[in-house]
Short mmCIF file of C-alpha atoms in Angstrom, two decimals:
data_model
loop_
_atom_site.label_atom_id
_atom_site.label_comp_id
_atom_site.label_asym_id
_atom_site.label_seq_id
_atom_site.Cartn_x
_atom_site.Cartn_y
_atom_site.Cartn_z
CA MET A 1 -0.02 -0.02 0.00
CA GLY A 2 2.93 2.29 0.57
CA ASN A 3 2.73 5.37 2.70
CA VAL A 4 -0.69 6.04 4.17
CA THR A 5 -1.98 9.60 4.26
CA ARG A 6 -5.23 10.78 5.77
CA SER A 7 -7.09 14.01 5.48
CA THR A 8 -6.84 16.39 8.42
CA SER A 9 -9.45 18.95 7.41
CA ASP A 10 -11.75 18.25 10.37
CA SER A 11 -11.14 16.81 13.84
CA PRO A 12 -13.65 14.58 15.69
CA HIS A 13 -12.32 16.05 18.93
CA ARG A 14 -13.40 19.65 18.18
CA PRO A 15 -16.49 20.92 20.01
CA GLU A 16 -18.42 21.29 16.81
CA ALA A 17 -18.20 17.55 16.21
CA ARG A 18 -20.96 17.26 18.78
CA ASP A 19 -23.28 19.76 17.13
CA ASP A 20 -27.05 19.57 17.46
CA LEU A 21 -28.58 16.46 15.89
CA ARG A 22 -31.05 18.47 13.82
CA SER A 23 -28.27 20.52 12.21
CA THR A 24 -26.67 17.32 10.88
CA MET A 25 -29.88 16.32 9.16
CA HIS A 26 -29.70 18.86 6.32
CA TYR A 27 -27.06 17.72 3.89
CA ASP A 28 -27.69 18.05 0.16
CA GLY A 29 -25.07 15.55 -1.06
CA ALA A 30 -24.57 14.62 -4.68
CA THR A 31 -27.10 12.21 -6.13
CA ILE A 32 -24.78 10.64 -8.64
CA THR A 33 -22.27 9.42 -6.03
CA GLY A 34 -25.01 7.86 -3.92
CA GLU A 35 -24.28 10.13 -0.95
CA HIS A 36 -27.67 11.86 -1.11
CA GLY A 37 -29.53 8.56 -1.06
CA SER A 38 -27.42 7.23 1.83
CA TRP A 39 -27.99 10.38 3.89
CA THR A 40 -31.75 10.32 3.19
CA SER A 41 -32.09 6.62 4.15
CA PHE A 42 -30.12 7.19 7.32
CA HIS A 43 -32.15 10.30 8.21
CA ASP A 44 -35.45 8.42 7.70
CA TRP A 45 -34.28 5.42 9.76
CA LEU A 46 -32.94 7.53 12.60
CA GLY A 47 -36.20 9.49 12.77
CA ALA A 48 -38.36 6.32 12.99
CA GLU A 49 -37.02 2.85 13.80
CA GLY A 50 -33.82 4.27 15.16
CA GLN A 51 -35.65 6.09 17.93
CA GLU A 52 -37.35 2.91 19.00
CA GLU A 53 -34.03 1.04 19.11
CA VAL A 54 -32.42 3.77 21.15
CA ALA A 55 -35.33 3.75 23.58
CA ALA A 56 -35.00 0.02 24.00
CA LEU A 57 -31.51 0.49 25.44
CA SER A 58 -33.02 1.71 28.65
CA ALA A 59 -34.60 -1.68 29.27
CA PRO A 60 -33.00 -3.79 32.09
CA LEU A 61 -30.34 -6.26 31.02
CA VAL A 62 -31.14 -9.98 31.20
CA PRO A 63 -28.90 -11.64 33.74
CA ASN A 64 -25.66 -13.18 32.32
CA MET A 65 -26.31 -11.60 28.94
CA VAL A 66 -24.23 -9.02 27.05
CA ARG A 67 -25.95 -6.04 25.36
CA VAL A 68 -24.19 -5.33 22.09
CA VAL A 69 -25.04 -2.13 20.21
CA VAL A 70 -23.88 -2.50 16.63
CA VAL A 71 -23.15 0.43 14.32
CA ARG A 72 -22.16 0.11 10.67
CA HIS A 73 -19.54 2.55 9.43
CA GLY A 74 -20.57 5.74 7.73
CA PHE A 75 -20.60 6.35 4.00
CA GLY A 76 -17.08 5.83 2.65
CA GLN A 77 -15.14 6.68 -0.51
CA HIS A 78 -15.51 3.09 -1.56
CA ASN A 79 -19.34 3.39 -1.52
CA ARG A 80 -19.41 6.15 -4.09
CA PHE A 81 -20.88 5.48 -7.56
CA LYS A 82 -22.65 2.22 -6.50
CA GLN A 83 -19.49 0.77 -4.95
CA LEU A 84 -17.31 1.47 -8.03
CA GLY A 85 -15.35 3.86 -5.80
CA SER A 86 -13.91 0.80 -4.15
CA ILE A 87 -11.70 0.15 -7.21
CA VAL A 88 -9.59 3.21 -6.42
CA SER A 89 -10.17 3.48 -2.65
CA ARG A 90 -8.02 0.97 -0.83
CA ASP A 91 -8.88 0.97 2.89
CA ALA A 92 -11.29 3.78 2.16
CA GLU A 93 -11.85 6.81 4.38
CA LEU A 94 -15.25 8.34 5.26
CA THR A 95 -16.72 11.06 3.11
CA GLU A 96 -18.23 14.19 4.62
CA VAL A 97 -21.59 12.41 4.57
CA GLY A 98 -20.08 9.49 6.45
CA ARG A 99 -18.67 11.79 9.15
CA ARG A 100 -22.04 13.51 9.52
CA GLN A 101 -23.75 10.09 9.82
CA ALA A 102 -21.31 9.03 12.56
CA ARG A 103 -21.86 12.29 14.48
CA ALA A 104 -25.62 11.95 14.26
CA ALA A 105 -25.46 8.30 15.46
CA GLY A 106 -23.31 9.43 18.30
CA ALA A 107 -25.81 12.13 19.33
CA ALA A 108 -28.59 9.57 19.28
CA LEU A 109 -26.59 7.12 21.42
CA GLN A 110 -25.10 9.76 23.75
CA GLY A 111 -27.28 8.85 26.70
CA TRP A 112 -26.46 5.14 26.56
CA LEU A 113 -22.82 5.80 25.88
CA ALA A 114 -22.46 8.07 28.89
CA ARG A 115 -24.61 5.93 31.20
CA SER A 116 -23.84 2.31 30.31
CA ALA A 117 -21.25 1.63 27.64
CA GLU A 118 -18.14 -0.17 28.98
CA LEU A 119 -16.19 -1.18 25.87
CA VAL A 120 -15.88 -0.28 22.15
CA VAL A 121 -14.94 -2.99 19.77
CA VAL A 122 -13.97 -1.66 16.31
CA SER A 123 -12.89 -3.15 12.98
CA PRO A 124 -9.31 -2.17 11.88
CA PHE A 125 -10.44 -0.65 8.60
CA THR A 126 -9.93 3.06 8.38
CA ARG A 127 -13.57 3.82 7.81
CA THR A 128 -14.66 2.06 10.97
CA LEU A 129 -11.90 3.59 13.01
CA GLN A 130 -12.96 7.07 11.78
CA THR A 131 -16.64 6.28 12.38
CA CYS A 132 -15.76 5.33 15.95
CA GLN A 133 -13.90 8.64 16.42
CA TRP A 134 -16.70 10.83 14.99
CA LEU A 135 -19.37 8.92 16.80
CA LEU A 136 -17.76 9.11 20.21
CA GLY A 137 -16.26 12.59 19.93
CA SER A 138 -14.48 13.54 23.20
CA MET A 139 -15.87 10.35 24.84
CA ILE A 140 -13.25 8.37 22.95
CA GLN A 141 -10.77 9.37 25.67
CA GLN A 142 -12.98 7.82 28.39
CA LEU A 143 -14.21 4.56 26.86
CA PRO A 144 -11.72 1.70 26.45
CA SER A 145 -11.51 0.42 22.89
CA LEU A 146 -10.32 -2.79 21.28
CA VAL A 147 -9.30 -3.04 17.61
CA GLN A 148 -10.66 -6.48 16.61
CA PRO A 149 -9.98 -8.00 13.15
CA LEU A 150 -12.64 -10.64 13.72
CA CYS A 151 -15.34 -7.96 13.08
CA ALA A 152 -13.67 -6.65 9.87
CA GLU A 153 -15.41 -6.75 6.51
CA HIS A 154 -14.92 -9.84 4.31
CA SER A 155 -11.85 -10.00 2.09
CA LEU A 156 -13.28 -12.29 -0.61
CA HIS A 157 -11.51 -12.82 -3.89
CA ARG A 158 -13.35 -9.89 -5.46
CA SER A 159 -11.44 -7.57 -3.13
CA LYS A 160 -8.52 -7.94 -5.48
CA LEU A 161 -10.42 -5.48 -7.58
CA MET A 162 -12.62 -3.79 -4.99
CA GLN A 163 -9.75 -2.38 -2.96
CA GLY A 164 -11.97 -0.84 -0.25
CA ASP A 165 -11.87 -4.18 1.48
CA ARG A 166 -8.12 -4.41 1.59
CA GLY A 167 -6.70 -2.89 4.74
CA SER A 168 -3.62 -1.18 6.20
CA THR A 169 -1.07 -2.90 8.38
CA ALA A 170 -0.60 -2.02 12.02
CA ASP A 171 2.57 -0.09 11.22
CA GLU A 172 0.75 1.91 8.50
CA LEU A 173 -2.12 2.72 10.86
CA ARG A 174 0.32 3.74 13.66
CA ALA A 175 1.83 6.24 11.20
CA VAL A 176 -1.52 8.13 10.92
CA PRO A 177 -1.60 10.79 13.67
CA GLU A 178 -5.35 11.08 13.60
CA LEU A 179 -5.65 7.42 14.63
CA GLY A 180 -3.35 7.78 17.61
CA THR A 181 -6.12 7.03 20.16
CA PHE A 182 -6.17 3.38 19.11
CA ASP A 183 -3.87 0.55 20.16
CA PHE A 184 -2.95 -1.56 17.13
CA THR A 185 -1.03 -4.18 19.03
CA PRO A 186 -3.88 -6.73 18.62
CA LEU A 187 -3.27 -6.67 14.85
CA ASP A 188 0.31 -7.91 15.30
CA GLU A 189 -0.96 -10.65 17.64
CA TYR A 190 -3.76 -11.62 15.28
CA CYS A 191 -1.30 -12.06 12.35
CA GLU A 192 0.73 -14.47 14.40
CA THR A 193 -2.27 -16.42 15.70
CA LYS A 194 -3.91 -16.73 12.26
CA GLY A 195 -0.73 -17.67 10.42
CA VAL A 196 -0.67 -14.54 8.34
CA GLU A 197 3.06 -14.35 9.04
CA ALA A 198 3.66 -17.75 7.63
CA LYS A 199 4.58 -16.05 4.34
CA ARG A 200 6.49 -12.93 5.15
CA GLY A 201 7.87 -10.39 2.79
CA ALA A 202 5.17 -8.46 0.91
CA ARG A 203 2.44 -10.04 3.02
CA HIS A 204 3.90 -9.04 6.37
CA GLY A 205 1.28 -7.59 8.71
CA ARG A 206 -1.68 -8.05 6.36
CA TRP A 207 -4.27 -8.98 8.97
CA TRP A 208 -7.11 -8.78 6.45
CA HIS A 209 -5.92 -12.02 4.95
CA HIS A 210 -7.04 -13.72 8.19
CA ALA A 211 -4.94 -16.78 7.20
CA PRO A 212 -1.78 -17.67 5.21
CA HIS A 213 -3.83 -17.16 2.02
CA SER A 214 -4.56 -13.85 0.41
CA PHE A 215 -8.34 -14.06 0.33
CA GLU A 216 -11.21 -15.43 2.38
CA THR A 217 -13.87 -17.80 1.09
CA ALA A 218 -17.57 -17.45 1.89
CA GLY A 219 -17.12 -20.41 4.27
CA SER A 220 -14.09 -19.04 6.07
CA PHE A 221 -15.84 -15.65 6.43
CA ARG A 222 -18.89 -17.33 8.00
CA ARG A 223 -16.62 -19.13 10.45
CA ARG A 224 -14.92 -15.92 11.37
CA ALA A 225 -18.39 -14.35 12.06
CA VAL A 226 -19.18 -17.22 14.39
CA GLU A 227 -15.77 -16.79 16.09
CA PHE A 228 -16.56 -13.11 16.66
CA LYS A 229 -19.96 -13.96 18.23
CA LYS A 230 -18.18 -16.33 20.60
CA PHE A 231 -15.64 -13.56 21.41
CA LEU A 232 -18.54 -11.23 22.35
CA GLY A 233 -20.14 -13.87 24.53
CA GLY A 234 -16.94 -14.30 26.48
CA LEU A 235 -16.51 -10.63 27.34
CA GLU A 236 -16.67 -9.52 31.01
CA GLU A 237 -18.26 -6.26 29.91
CA ARG A 238 -22.05 -6.28 29.63
CA ASN A 239 -22.63 -3.17 27.51
CA VAL A 240 -20.51 -3.12 24.36
CA LEU A 241 -20.49 -0.93 21.28
CA VAL A 242 -19.37 -2.67 18.02
CA VAL A 243 -18.40 -0.55 14.97
CA SER A 244 -18.29 -2.89 12.00
CA HIS A 245 -19.45 -3.53 8.40
CA GLY A 246 -22.57 -4.45 6.43
CA GLY A 247 -21.14 -7.78 5.29
CA LEU A 248 -20.41 -9.01 8.76
CA LEU A 249 -23.61 -7.66 10.25
CA SER A 250 -25.75 -9.33 7.66
#
């Protein structure tokens, strides 16, 4: 992937990142890129079913159960032009619409985050890490987080072309100042555990392989999803935020 550079035009830690929810609901994004449709769908969901789901978070927890609140990443560069943007957007960043979606989700979840959340589990892709930052705002300094490759998007063979589902190594992510709030040590450990390091050289550190091979199969991806569910079930924390991807969540 070479050197990784990230935009620094806006910071999730600035006060305006927590602006009023209603003010984030008026974005006239471009129709041709798909951003307008994504924003409209998100706006409609958050104003209807989303309110019901947020209200349900105040219900008492069932004994010996873990409450997992799952958030899909915001609109990314790879989502533009009906996913064709993925061809030229390896480990894609969020667009402005994606950042606004993350902020709005954070505003909706603010009560639960402040009152109950104990842990944030986030996929190592840049778009999920950025979503986590924009969603949490200044709260990211208070809530412990865990970068977990098990909840990453699939890396099927089509990702050879659709580069949005090819990631960045731990060393590349550490070189991005805006991501300095995250500990990427689990990525190094994951590569050793999954045998990614069995073939070093150009493949060194490529956690998104999830194995000595370069791509996942549909079967291995399903098994990884099951492994992630078991991981969640074994946590000591009982209120967990997961920031992940559409493929895994489906």
